[in-house]
XYZ file of C-alpha atoms in Angstrom:
736
model
C -50.627 14.569 3.183
C -49.574 13.401 -0.248
C -46.095 14.873 0.218
C -45.765 13.125 3.570
C -46.600 9.755 2.021
C -44.132 10.343 -0.786
C -41.396 11.337 1.677
C -41.976 8.196 3.749
C -41.945 6.072 0.608
C -38.727 7.712 -0.624
C -36.944 7.288 2.697
C -38.071 3.670 2.891
C -36.797 2.931 -0.609
C -33.443 4.535 0.186
C -33.159 2.502 3.402
C -33.985 -0.698 1.522
C -31.391 0.054 -1.167
C -28.727 0.812 1.437
C -29.634 -2.331 3.364
C -29.383 -4.469 0.249
C -26.031 -2.901 -0.626
C -24.684 -3.659 2.859
C -26.000 -7.229 2.713
C -24.481 -7.777 -0.733
C -21.139 -6.489 0.485
C -21.257 -8.646 3.623
C -22.279 -11.885 1.942
C -19.648 -11.396 -0.740
C -16.964 -11.694 1.941
C -16.637 -15.448 1.427
C -12.892 -15.686 1.806
C -9.958 -13.336 1.951
C -9.264 -11.742 -1.457
C -5.861 -12.324 -2.996
C -3.373 -10.052 -1.266
C -5.181 -10.165 2.103
C -4.910 -12.562 5.026
C -7.272 -13.739 7.746
C -7.075 -12.484 11.337
C -7.258 -15.329 13.837
C -10.658 -16.256 15.280
C -12.456 -13.767 12.988
C -13.703 -13.365 9.433
C -11.749 -10.126 9.010
C -9.230 -9.982 6.157
C -6.319 -7.556 6.419
C -4.101 -6.509 3.467
C -0.402 -7.335 3.224
C 0.748 -3.915 4.413
C -1.358 -4.103 7.611
C 0.680 -7.014 8.924
C 3.583 -5.958 11.133
C 3.078 -2.224 10.478
C 3.531 -1.097 14.083
C -0.078 -1.006 15.313
C -2.800 -3.581 15.856
C -5.250 -3.943 12.983
C -6.712 -7.359 13.804
C -9.106 -7.470 16.790
C -6.768 -9.761 18.742
C -3.592 -8.028 17.593
C -2.203 -11.152 15.965
C -1.053 -9.090 12.972
C 1.650 -7.627 15.234
C 2.637 -10.774 17.133
C 6.287 -11.786 17.165
C 5.305 -15.115 15.661
C 4.103 -13.369 12.508
C 6.422 -10.375 12.374
C 9.878 -11.567 13.338
C 11.809 -12.827 10.332
C 13.529 -15.745 12.058
C 14.708 -17.333 8.842
C 18.400 -17.982 8.475
C 20.938 -19.507 10.821
C 20.271 -19.410 14.588
C 21.887 -22.602 15.874
C 24.873 -20.709 17.259
C 22.601 -18.625 19.505
C 20.582 -21.623 20.636
C 23.485 -23.933 21.263
C 23.731 -25.328 24.793
C 27.281 -25.327 26.138
C 28.552 -27.374 29.062
C 28.878 -25.519 32.328
C 32.455 -25.113 33.664
C 33.463 -26.961 36.841
C 32.634 -25.327 40.171
C 35.921 -23.800 41.210
C 36.678 -21.608 44.189
C 38.081 -18.213 43.147
C 39.296 -15.195 45.110
C 39.250 -11.596 43.904
C 42.545 -9.888 44.791
C 42.458 -7.061 42.213
C 40.814 -3.896 43.505
C 39.609 -2.746 40.050
C 37.824 -6.043 39.419
C 34.386 -7.291 40.389
C 34.023 -11.039 40.956
C 30.981 -13.237 40.834
C 32.313 -16.662 41.694
C 34.870 -17.358 38.995
C 33.478 -14.693 36.655
C 35.618 -11.539 36.701
C 34.982 -8.073 35.278
C 37.611 -5.310 35.499
C 37.579 -1.599 34.646
C 40.127 1.215 34.668
C 43.129 -0.948 33.822
C 46.097 -0.086 31.617
C 47.285 -3.700 31.326
C 45.917 -7.219 31.659
C 46.239 -8.184 35.353
C 48.524 -11.099 36.241
C 47.255 -11.830 39.747
C 43.723 -13.025 39.099
C 42.627 -16.369 40.475
C 44.073 -19.173 38.279
C 40.629 -20.787 38.169
C 38.730 -17.884 36.565
C 36.354 -19.126 33.838
C 35.002 -15.850 32.433
C 37.149 -12.715 32.144
C 35.654 -9.415 30.965
C 38.342 -6.783 30.355
C 36.261 -4.568 28.065
C 36.514 -0.764 28.044
C 40.000 -0.571 29.551
C 43.066 1.017 28.047
C 45.885 -1.278 26.819
C 47.145 -1.429 23.240
C 48.628 -4.922 23.084
C 48.143 -8.517 24.234
C 51.502 -10.037 25.149
C 52.354 -13.657 24.556
C 52.689 -14.608 28.220
C 50.104 -12.436 29.926
C 47.278 -15.036 29.997
C 49.437 -18.119 30.432
C 48.460 -18.556 34.088
C 44.698 -18.694 33.476
C 44.148 -22.101 31.887
C 40.474 -22.470 32.854
C 39.143 -19.475 30.906
C 36.092 -20.284 28.750
C 35.083 -16.764 27.725
C 37.398 -13.782 27.212
C 36.029 -10.315 26.410
C 38.515 -7.666 25.213
C 36.144 -5.117 23.633
C 37.027 -1.442 23.145
C 40.491 -1.388 24.606
C 42.397 0.272 21.794
C 44.390 -2.914 21.130
C 46.664 -2.440 18.122
C 48.913 -5.497 18.303
C 48.513 -9.159 19.121
C 51.767 -10.884 19.962
C 52.457 -14.342 18.541
C 51.273 -16.918 21.059
C 49.143 -14.432 22.988
C 46.430 -17.076 23.515
C 48.540 -20.238 23.352
C 47.881 -21.199 26.961
C 44.091 -21.330 26.578
C 43.102 -24.857 25.519
C 39.589 -24.499 26.986
C 38.764 -21.021 25.621
C 35.716 -21.228 23.335
C 34.625 -17.567 23.198
C 37.074 -14.779 22.253
C 35.752 -11.261 21.631
C 38.150 -8.604 20.228
C 35.473 -6.253 18.847
C 36.042 -2.510 18.432
C 39.803 -2.267 18.751
C 42.533 -1.038 16.396
C 44.064 -4.320 15.257
C 45.602 -3.928 11.780
C 46.855 -7.407 10.928
C 46.271 -11.050 11.863
C 49.303 -13.263 11.294
C 49.970 -16.989 11.791
C 50.659 -17.646 15.467
C 48.234 -15.020 16.839
C 45.608 -17.658 17.625
C 47.858 -20.659 18.027
C 46.739 -23.132 20.673
C 43.030 -22.266 20.676
C 41.996 -25.838 20.020
C 38.517 -25.437 21.581
C 37.631 -21.997 20.210
C 34.078 -21.839 18.843
C 33.505 -18.102 18.436
C 35.995 -15.471 17.278
C 34.897 -11.877 16.815
C 37.394 -9.341 15.504
C 34.828 -6.994 13.917
C 35.137 -3.198 13.986
C 38.909 -3.115 13.795
C 41.328 -1.810 11.160
C 42.404 -5.158 9.753
C 43.690 -4.973 6.174
C 45.435 -8.344 6.122
C 44.426 -11.618 7.794
C 45.739 -15.175 7.691
C 43.711 -17.721 9.687
C 45.936 -20.722 9.031
C 46.131 -21.264 12.819
C 42.633 -22.750 12.530
C 43.386 -25.091 9.627
C 41.290 -28.218 10.036
C 39.709 -26.928 13.266
C 36.818 -29.091 14.430
C 35.580 -26.431 16.892
C 35.517 -22.997 15.218
C 31.890 -22.303 14.285
C 31.556 -18.507 14.076
C 34.009 -15.980 12.641
C 33.068 -12.293 12.513
C 35.349 -10.011 10.461
C 32.831 -7.235 9.727
C 33.784 -3.558 9.479
C 37.419 -3.931 8.542
C 39.403 -3.188 5.381
C 39.887 -6.673 4.000
C 39.888 -7.624 0.323
C 39.718 -11.002 -1.370
C 43.489 -10.793 -1.917
C 44.434 -9.969 1.682
C 42.148 -12.512 3.348
C 43.303 -16.122 3.524
C 41.076 -18.934 4.753
C 42.311 -22.499 5.296
C 40.011 -25.496 5.341
C 37.518 -24.855 8.147
C 35.314 -27.960 8.243
C 33.299 -26.927 11.318
C 32.671 -23.264 10.434
C 28.930 -22.526 10.452
C 28.763 -18.724 10.268
C 31.052 -16.266 8.469
C 30.430 -12.514 8.673
C 32.361 -10.307 6.233
C 30.070 -7.257 6.152
C 31.475 -3.826 5.273
C 34.918 -4.729 4.035
C 36.382 -4.082 0.578
C 35.850 -7.425 -1.120
C 35.309 -7.102 -4.884
C 35.337 -10.660 -6.235
C 34.193 -14.008 -4.857
C 35.882 -16.942 -6.533
C 35.285 -20.622 -5.952
C 38.578 -20.990 -4.041
C 37.657 -18.162 -1.674
C 35.098 -20.283 0.236
C 36.061 -23.760 -0.943
C 37.130 -25.066 2.459
C 33.942 -24.109 4.308
C 31.632 -26.913 3.232
C 29.689 -26.850 6.551
C 28.848 -23.163 6.270
C 25.253 -22.288 7.187
C 25.355 -18.471 7.208
C 27.363 -16.174 4.927
C 26.964 -12.381 5.070
C 28.960 -10.135 2.734
C 26.780 -7.014 2.954
C 28.160 -3.561 2.229
C 31.314 -4.545 0.352
C 32.396 -3.573 -3.169
C 31.315 -6.789 -4.870
C 31.118 -6.546 -8.628
C 31.732 -10.170 -9.588
C 30.694 -13.554 -8.245
C 31.966 -16.529 -10.179
C 29.287 -18.970 -11.307
C 30.631 -21.810 -9.134
C 31.518 -19.675 -6.106
C 28.951 -21.460 -3.914
C 29.394 -24.934 -5.352
C 30.497 -26.496 -2.041
C 27.950 -24.694 0.146
C 24.969 -27.045 -0.104
C 24.250 -26.644 3.641
C 23.962 -22.851 3.428
C 20.677 -21.534 4.893
C 21.378 -17.775 4.991
C 23.097 -15.671 2.295
C 23.378 -11.886 2.463
C 24.843 -10.104 -0.578
C 22.958 -6.829 -0.082
C 24.347 -3.325 -0.591
C 27.113 -4.128 -3.029
C 27.843 -3.166 -6.630
C 26.493 -6.206 -8.412
C 24.983 -5.457 -11.810
C 24.386 -9.073 -12.799
C 24.065 -12.473 -11.149
C 25.152 -15.668 -12.930
C 22.195 -17.775 -14.031
C 23.005 -20.870 -12.001
C 24.749 -19.266 -9.051
C 22.166 -20.355 -6.475
C 21.464 -23.831 -7.836
C 23.639 -25.657 -5.250
C 21.909 -23.862 -2.360
C 18.976 -26.234 -2.018
C 18.719 -25.633 1.766
C 18.763 -21.844 1.573
C 15.924 -20.229 3.571
C 16.989 -16.566 3.466
C 18.493 -14.695 0.503
C 19.201 -10.954 0.589
C 20.447 -9.301 -2.622
C 18.764 -5.913 -2.295
C 20.424 -2.520 -2.751
C 22.468 -3.701 -5.722
C 22.347 -1.937 -9.126
C 21.183 -5.125 -10.840
C 20.117 -4.145 -14.341
C 18.112 -7.142 -15.491
C 17.166 -9.503 -12.708
C 16.064 -12.873 -14.009
C 13.626 -14.432 -11.580
C 14.615 -17.825 -12.977
C 17.887 -17.654 -11.024
C 15.807 -18.433 -7.923
C 14.094 -21.509 -9.304
C 16.293 -24.003 -7.438
C 15.643 -22.440 -4.029
C 12.781 -24.718 -3.065
C 13.101 -24.025 0.684
C 13.317 -20.241 0.430
C 11.318 -18.453 3.121
C 12.733 -14.918 3.089
C 13.813 -12.921 0.016
C 15.274 -9.398 0.019
C 15.145 -7.461 -3.274
C 15.099 -3.871 -2.030
C 15.927 -1.230 -4.680
C 16.104 -3.878 -7.398
C 14.101 -2.992 -10.502
C 11.912 -5.924 -11.560
C 9.735 -4.371 -14.259
C 11.081 -6.738 -16.922
C 11.144 -9.840 -14.762
C 8.911 -12.873 -15.135
C 5.606 -12.496 -13.317
C 4.955 -15.991 -11.987
C 8.351 -17.211 -10.835
C 7.876 -16.442 -7.126
C 4.579 -18.299 -7.066
C 6.552 -21.549 -7.135
C 7.990 -20.881 -3.669
C 5.419 -22.581 -1.483
C 7.254 -21.745 1.763
C 7.975 -18.066 1.094
C 6.943 -15.972 4.134
C 8.817 -12.655 3.840
C 9.575 -10.601 0.725
C 11.233 -7.175 0.583
C 10.775 -5.260 -2.688
C 11.631 -1.870 -4.163
C 7.999 -0.975 -4.898
C 4.783 -1.986 -3.210
C 2.987 -2.989 -6.385
C 5.628 -5.674 -6.863
C 3.925 -7.389 -3.918
C 0.706 -7.760 -5.894
C 2.508 -8.687 -9.097
C 5.139 -11.140 -7.941
C 4.121 -12.218 -4.439
C 0.363 -11.823 -3.838
C 0.268 -14.942 -1.674
C 3.122 -13.920 0.627
C 1.756 -12.633 3.918
C 4.664 -10.344 4.843
C 5.635 -8.143 1.924
C 7.450 -4.822 2.148
C 7.387 -1.899 1.518
C 3.982 -1.431 3.131
C 3.240 2.171 2.158
C 3.560 2.594 -1.576
C 0.217 1.553 -3.015
C -3.074 -0.285 -2.784
C -3.187 -3.974 -3.570
C -4.769 -3.925 -6.986
C -5.610 -7.621 -6.911
C -8.087 -6.844 -4.157
C -9.626 -3.852 -5.873
C -10.187 -4.450 -9.562
C -13.565 -6.175 -9.782
C -12.610 -9.145 -7.677
C -16.249 -10.051 -6.933
C -18.811 -11.274 -9.504
C -21.259 -8.635 -8.249
C -18.751 -5.869 -9.088
C -18.222 -7.283 -12.566
C -21.970 -7.119 -13.251
C -22.554 -3.801 -11.485
C -19.871 -1.894 -13.385
C -21.608 -2.659 -16.686
C -25.079 -1.878 -15.378
C -24.132 1.410 -13.710
C -21.935 2.592 -16.591
C -24.677 1.804 -19.115
C -27.353 3.560 -17.054
C -25.131 6.599 -16.542
C -24.156 6.895 -20.210
C -27.693 6.265 -21.488
C -29.322 8.631 -19.014
C -26.996 11.508 -19.781
C -27.205 10.832 -23.520
C -30.982 11.236 -23.263
C -30.461 14.494 -21.364
C -28.253 15.837 -24.150
C -30.758 14.664 -26.767
C -33.627 16.352 -24.939
C -31.766 19.607 -24.324
C -30.352 19.941 -27.825
C -33.580 19.087 -29.680
C -35.954 21.251 -27.604
C -36.739 24.458 -29.510
C -38.222 26.616 -26.745
C -35.790 25.772 -23.970
C -34.426 28.258 -21.490
C -30.984 28.829 -22.983
C -29.199 29.572 -19.690
C -30.513 26.487 -17.951
C -29.884 24.324 -21.007
C -26.243 25.417 -21.148
C -25.739 24.442 -17.500
C -27.604 21.121 -17.766
C -25.810 20.144 -20.973
C -22.415 20.667 -19.368
C -23.514 18.750 -16.301
C -24.654 15.874 -18.522
C -21.323 15.811 -20.388
C -19.435 15.762 -17.079
C -21.615 12.965 -15.721
C -21.249 10.986 -18.935
C -17.469 11.031 -18.465
C -17.980 9.094 -15.245
C -20.016 6.519 -17.139
C -17.270 6.270 -19.769
C -14.704 5.803 -16.982
C -16.668 2.882 -15.518
C -17.196 1.427 -18.991
C -13.421 1.418 -19.604
C -12.829 -0.185 -16.183
C -15.198 -2.956 -17.244
C -13.344 -3.382 -20.539
C -9.983 -3.553 -18.745
C -11.411 -6.186 -16.409
C -12.498 -8.264 -19.417
C -9.155 -7.744 -21.160
C -7.081 -8.849 -18.159
C -9.424 -11.496 -16.805
C -7.494 -14.493 -15.461
C -4.209 -12.744 -16.327
C -4.496 -9.560 -14.262
C -1.930 -10.791 -11.754
C 0.646 -10.721 -14.552
C -0.545 -7.388 -15.943
C -1.146 -5.432 -12.716
C 2.235 -3.718 -12.549
C 2.207 -2.774 -16.227
C -1.381 -1.501 -16.076
C -1.012 0.608 -12.935
C 2.205 2.222 -14.176
C 0.839 2.900 -17.660
C -0.247 6.261 -19.008
C -3.542 4.632 -19.953
C -4.323 4.192 -16.259
C -3.225 7.783 -15.615
C -5.504 9.068 -18.404
C -8.407 7.072 -16.991
C -7.810 8.586 -13.551
C -7.704 12.082 -15.060
C -11.018 11.368 -16.816
C -12.723 10.289 -13.585
C -11.227 13.127 -11.548
C -12.300 15.690 -14.165
C -15.858 14.296 -14.163
C -16.050 14.370 -10.376
C -14.693 17.879 -9.918
C -16.581 19.485 -12.814
C -19.828 17.991 -11.466
C -19.073 19.364 -8.002
C -18.388 22.830 -9.389
C -21.441 22.886 -11.695
C -23.831 21.714 -8.968
C -22.404 24.310 -6.577
C -22.787 26.956 -9.304
C -26.423 25.962 -9.938
C -27.211 26.016 -6.223
C -25.820 29.512 -5.715
C -27.605 30.835 -8.805
C -30.950 29.416 -7.622
C -30.430 30.838 -4.177
C -29.956 34.316 -5.670
C -33.098 33.985 -7.784
C -35.343 32.519 -5.086
C -34.114 33.981 -1.803
C -33.658 37.448 -3.265
C -35.964 37.533 -6.316
C -35.774 41.293 -7.013
C -31.982 41.403 -6.887
C -31.895 38.049 -8.652
C -33.784 39.471 -11.629
C -31.219 42.273 -11.917
C -28.302 39.822 -11.662
C -29.812 37.105 -13.836
C -27.336 35.235 -16.016
C -27.219 35.794 -19.739
C -26.416 32.889 -22.051
C -23.006 34.409 -22.694
C -22.232 34.656 -18.973
C -23.425 31.101 -18.406
C -21.236 29.885 -21.256
C -18.154 31.637 -19.925
C -18.903 30.272 -16.445
C -19.035 26.725 -17.807
C -15.754 27.226 -19.688
C -14.102 28.450 -16.482
C -15.480 25.467 -14.530
C -14.203 22.984 -17.137
C -10.767 24.595 -17.167
C -10.683 24.460 -13.348
C -11.772 20.816 -13.239
C -9.271 19.704 -15.877
C -6.540 21.702 -14.150
C -7.296 20.026 -10.816
C -7.094 16.617 -12.487
C -3.881 17.357 -14.402
C -1.819 18.844 -11.554
C -0.942 15.516 -9.862
C -0.291 13.794 -13.199
C 2.217 16.513 -14.099
C 3.773 16.750 -10.647
C 4.297 12.973 -10.378
C 4.841 12.457 -14.106
C 8.037 10.458 -13.593
C 6.236 7.639 -11.814
C 2.537 7.798 -12.869
C 1.907 6.635 -9.315
C -0.704 9.184 -8.158
C -3.424 7.698 -10.351
C -1.691 4.320 -10.577
C -1.835 3.491 -6.874
C -4.406 0.789 -7.587
C -6.046 -0.965 -10.479
C -9.077 1.357 -10.436
C -6.783 4.314 -11.232
C -8.674 6.588 -8.839
C -6.736 8.077 -5.881
C -9.166 7.844 -2.973
C -6.366 7.055 -0.466
C -8.839 5.415 1.924
C -6.974 2.147 2.333
C -3.675 3.782 3.213
C -4.065 7.548 3.688
C -0.380 8.478 3.430
C 0.619 7.097 0.050
C 2.190 9.204 -2.680
C 0.107 12.331 -3.287
C -2.006 11.938 -0.134
C -1.866 15.675 0.531
C -3.419 16.490 -2.838
C -6.056 13.782 -2.464
C -7.000 15.258 0.922
C -7.193 18.725 -0.649
C -9.611 17.467 -3.319
C -11.939 15.354 -1.187
C -11.685 17.085 2.194
C -11.258 20.519 0.662
C -12.994 21.096 -2.677
C -15.664 18.375 -2.436
C -16.448 18.947 1.235
C -16.777 22.677 0.591
C -19.087 21.935 -2.357
C -21.261 19.652 -0.220
C -21.486 22.241 2.560
C -22.306 24.975 0.021
C -25.094 22.949 -1.605
C -26.583 21.938 1.742
C -26.445 25.508 3.102
C -27.852 27.065 -0.077
C -30.814 24.675 -0.326
C -31.538 25.118 3.378
C -31.519 28.876 2.803
C -33.854 28.560 -0.168
C -36.333 26.470 1.785
C -36.181 28.903 4.717
C -36.878 31.792 2.350
C -39.877 29.998 0.830
C -41.139 29.052 4.292
C -41.020 32.696 5.440
C -42.890 33.989 2.395
C -45.469 31.212 2.036
C -48.348 33.477 3.239
C -47.468 36.305 0.873
C -46.551 34.414 -2.293
C -48.900 32.083 -4.166
C -46.913 28.864 -4.698
C -47.657 26.176 -7.205
C -46.524 23.421 -4.814
C -46.795 23.150 -1.051
C -44.098 23.491 1.551
C -43.864 19.729 1.998
C -43.212 19.323 -1.709
C -40.412 21.886 -1.548
C -38.914 20.085 1.438
C -39.069 16.790 -0.427
C -37.505 18.351 -3.525
C -34.611 19.864 -1.575
C -34.238 16.717 0.509
C -33.614 14.548 -2.548
C -31.199 17.021 -4.145
C -29.063 17.334 -1.022
C -29.381 13.592 -0.304
C -27.940 12.540 -3.667
C -25.024 14.952 -3.271
C -24.378 13.684 0.241
C -24.702 10.042 -0.861
C -21.929 10.629 -3.407
C -19.401 12.671 -1.424
C -20.135 12.128 2.256
C -19.114 8.416 2.343
C -15.787 9.206 0.695
C -15.168 12.126 3.055
C -16.027 9.991 6.089
C -13.822 7.121 4.893
C -10.887 9.467 4.359
C -11.303 10.922 7.841
C -11.459 7.416 9.327
C -8.330 6.490 7.387
C -6.497 9.531 8.762
C -7.576 8.456 12.242
C -5.939 5.056 11.498
C -9.249 3.219 11.543
C -8.776 0.036 9.461
C -10.674 0.317 6.170
C -11.363 -3.046 4.451
C -8.984 -3.432 1.502
C -11.620 -4.375 -1.072
C -13.873 -1.422 -0.178
C -12.110 0.753 -2.753
C -13.794 -0.868 -5.754
C -17.208 -0.796 -4.039
C -16.869 2.944 -3.412
C -15.741 3.691 -6.969
C -18.515 1.622 -8.584
C -21.465 2.157 -6.223
C -20.830 5.513 -4.508
C -18.783 7.753 -6.793
C -21.258 7.579 -9.752
C -24.357 8.334 -7.625
C -24.604 11.949 -8.800
C -23.784 11.072 -12.397
C -26.556 8.467 -12.493
C -29.198 10.432 -10.552
C -28.659 13.944 -11.966
C -30.564 13.175 -15.191
C -33.538 12.061 -13.080
C -33.470 15.144 -10.822
C -32.844 17.834 -13.409
C -34.401 16.527 -16.643
C -36.396 13.296 -16.603
C -38.752 14.477 -13.856
C -39.836 17.610 -15.742
C -43.363 17.490 -17.213
C -42.152 18.848 -20.520
C -39.508 16.176 -21.002
C -41.984 13.461 -20.067
C -44.480 14.886 -22.505
C -41.905 14.647 -25.275
C -41.092 11.073 -24.306
C -44.806 10.200 -24.267
C -45.224 11.735 -27.688
C -42.230 9.823 -28.964
C -40.901 6.402 -27.926
C -43.086 5.845 -24.880
C -46.220 6.937 -26.744
C -45.506 4.595 -29.601
C -44.812 1.767 -27.193
C -48.002 2.442 -25.226
C -50.074 2.587 -28.399
C -48.606 -0.725 -29.470
C -49.439 -2.305 -26.126
C -52.902 -0.731 -26.185
C -53.640 -2.112 -29.616
C -52.868 -5.593 -28.342
C -55.102 -5.211 -25.313
C -58.803 -4.984 -25.956
C -59.818 -4.812 -22.306
C -60.836 -1.277 -21.389
C -60.302 -1.940 -17.684
C -56.673 -2.807 -18.190
C -56.137 0.387 -20.156
C -57.781 2.377 -17.413
C -55.491 0.850 -14.838
C -52.470 1.810 -16.927
C -53.653 5.406 -17.230
C -54.255 5.577 -13.496
C -50.755 4.328 -12.785
C -49.289 6.871 -15.212
C -51.237 9.668 -13.548
C -49.916 8.734 -10.079
C -46.373 8.537 -11.431
C -46.718 11.999 -12.988
C -47.972 13.339 -9.676
C -44.855 12.105 -7.815
C -42.373 13.171 -10.456
C -43.813 16.688 -10.658
C -42.749 17.262 -7.042
C -39.098 17.412 -8.081
C -39.364 19.570 -11.206
C -40.677 23.023 -10.372
C -37.306 24.758 -10.111
C -35.577 23.326 -13.174
C -36.982 25.809 -15.645
C -39.190 23.413 -17.625
C -42.447 24.188 -15.778
C -43.970 27.323 -17.343
C -45.851 28.308 -14.197
C -42.942 28.424 -11.773
C -39.639 28.874 -13.613
C -37.716 32.023 -12.835
C -35.273 31.096 -15.603
C -38.008 31.751 -18.177
C -38.105 35.404 -17.270
C -34.537 36.284 -18.250
């Protein structure tokens, strides 16, 4: 009956503690932590990397909506421009290889441009035919053409005056041909041309003087050719809005190169051989809104290069071997909304510069932790799979700041008392003392780990945003992770070892006596366990030694991989928590169940000091504490692998409140609850304290009440001590 009441009380206390923990976690969700953003119509906060990652994380899926995910910054006016409709002509369709839709004509299987189309055709599509030149007189009879498509025809030569009879043509597409040169006279007479595309050709020399002073040409695409700054000549193009020069062989951009394009809105020079950009190269481009210099050979950018670009909304300079990027070069870009810095090392850059960009919406970095260091307030930051947002995980809540000190102090103090008790006791069971001492040392390491986390939080308070990158990539963070991992794994191995040894002694007592451990065997076993635990902790640090990123994935320096399960080293993390720790939990649960079953079967034949209910309660609490430590982490990792969204700030709660459960409770289960240890405490500090209190209290009734309370406490604590080796009446360890 007494055991039943104690069990109910214990379960109730555990439920209350869990309920309070859940309530504290819930009510601490006041607003989204830095680095996370609110889902619409909810109170759910999702981290940066969960936005636009390919699957819905918010309940209403707004994290994947085109409004949030499509980077529409840059120049789009050309696509959205409304053009006047051509007059309604009547057209016939005399050519057999052509298909006509009113005055829109599309032809296939031709070896030359047809001459007998209707003179009123407005759109002519001659793509994917086979003719290698455009003669000067072949289109002269079609004066109403607005759009002319000549894609993929193998055209090698444009004759002078080929398009001179097209005063109304505004769209000319010559993509994917074999044109080698553009000379003056090729585009003569195209007074209304708005769009010219000659990309994906073999052009190595181009002179666009035919368009000098043009008030109509708005888009010019010369991508994927072989042009250099010396073989490409631009006149003054006052109406040009978009210039595409991607994947040519341009090495230098001088001021004169773009001087005549003062209305330019979009300039893309991606994939060239750029090594130099003169400081005043963009001096006349104050209307520019999109600039793409990515994938070149730039090693440095002039300090004031971007100062004239006050209207720039998108800047892409990633994939350049820039050696020392100065964030201050961006300070004049007050309207910047999208910034591409892929594969650009920013370790030595200023930490706060990007915080001045109030309109920044998209950032593309080399490393994920740059997102938390340089752009924690930017909702769309890539890459999205290289780390955990440390700003959301390192003691962001006041409760965490207090708890880390309380739990670390309790863990260190409790295990220090265990070591004091075990080392000063003269008649201790040597085998059990060796095991418990090593367990206490391992558990104390976890307390030291939490203590250092608290110190780091104090050190970087109010400045952690600037220090996050340096801290996570430091060897100090790696060492701290190794310390915590060693503590966790050594504790798992020692508790599993103790469980198996008890099972042998209790379930098979005769064989257990023959196989009982000697102090030497116990010592060697502990040495082997410590070597194994340290080895397990060191392997990832050695394997990923070039980056320190296994332990430095987040500010807590502990690789749970529950927020994003597929980060660097996820396989090893799964091996530890879903392999070693899960196996240890199963072993402990199975072994204690076997021990209880053995005691249950022999209860009529063996005189026991405690009843069956007391054994059940004892085993229940041992298995419960192990499960409370490892089961939540195992479940969270499984949920993460199943792509269930795990709250981003849960990492710190798990590390502070769940991971140290065993380290904090083991002293209570294996030492403090033993009658002998309590007797020593009563004879020492507690006895002195009680005598002092008693001397101040003259009321006998009050003293009697205190003794009664102590007696009831001793009765409860004795339930969990009979198999630790301290109780002289029941310890099998005493006999060997």
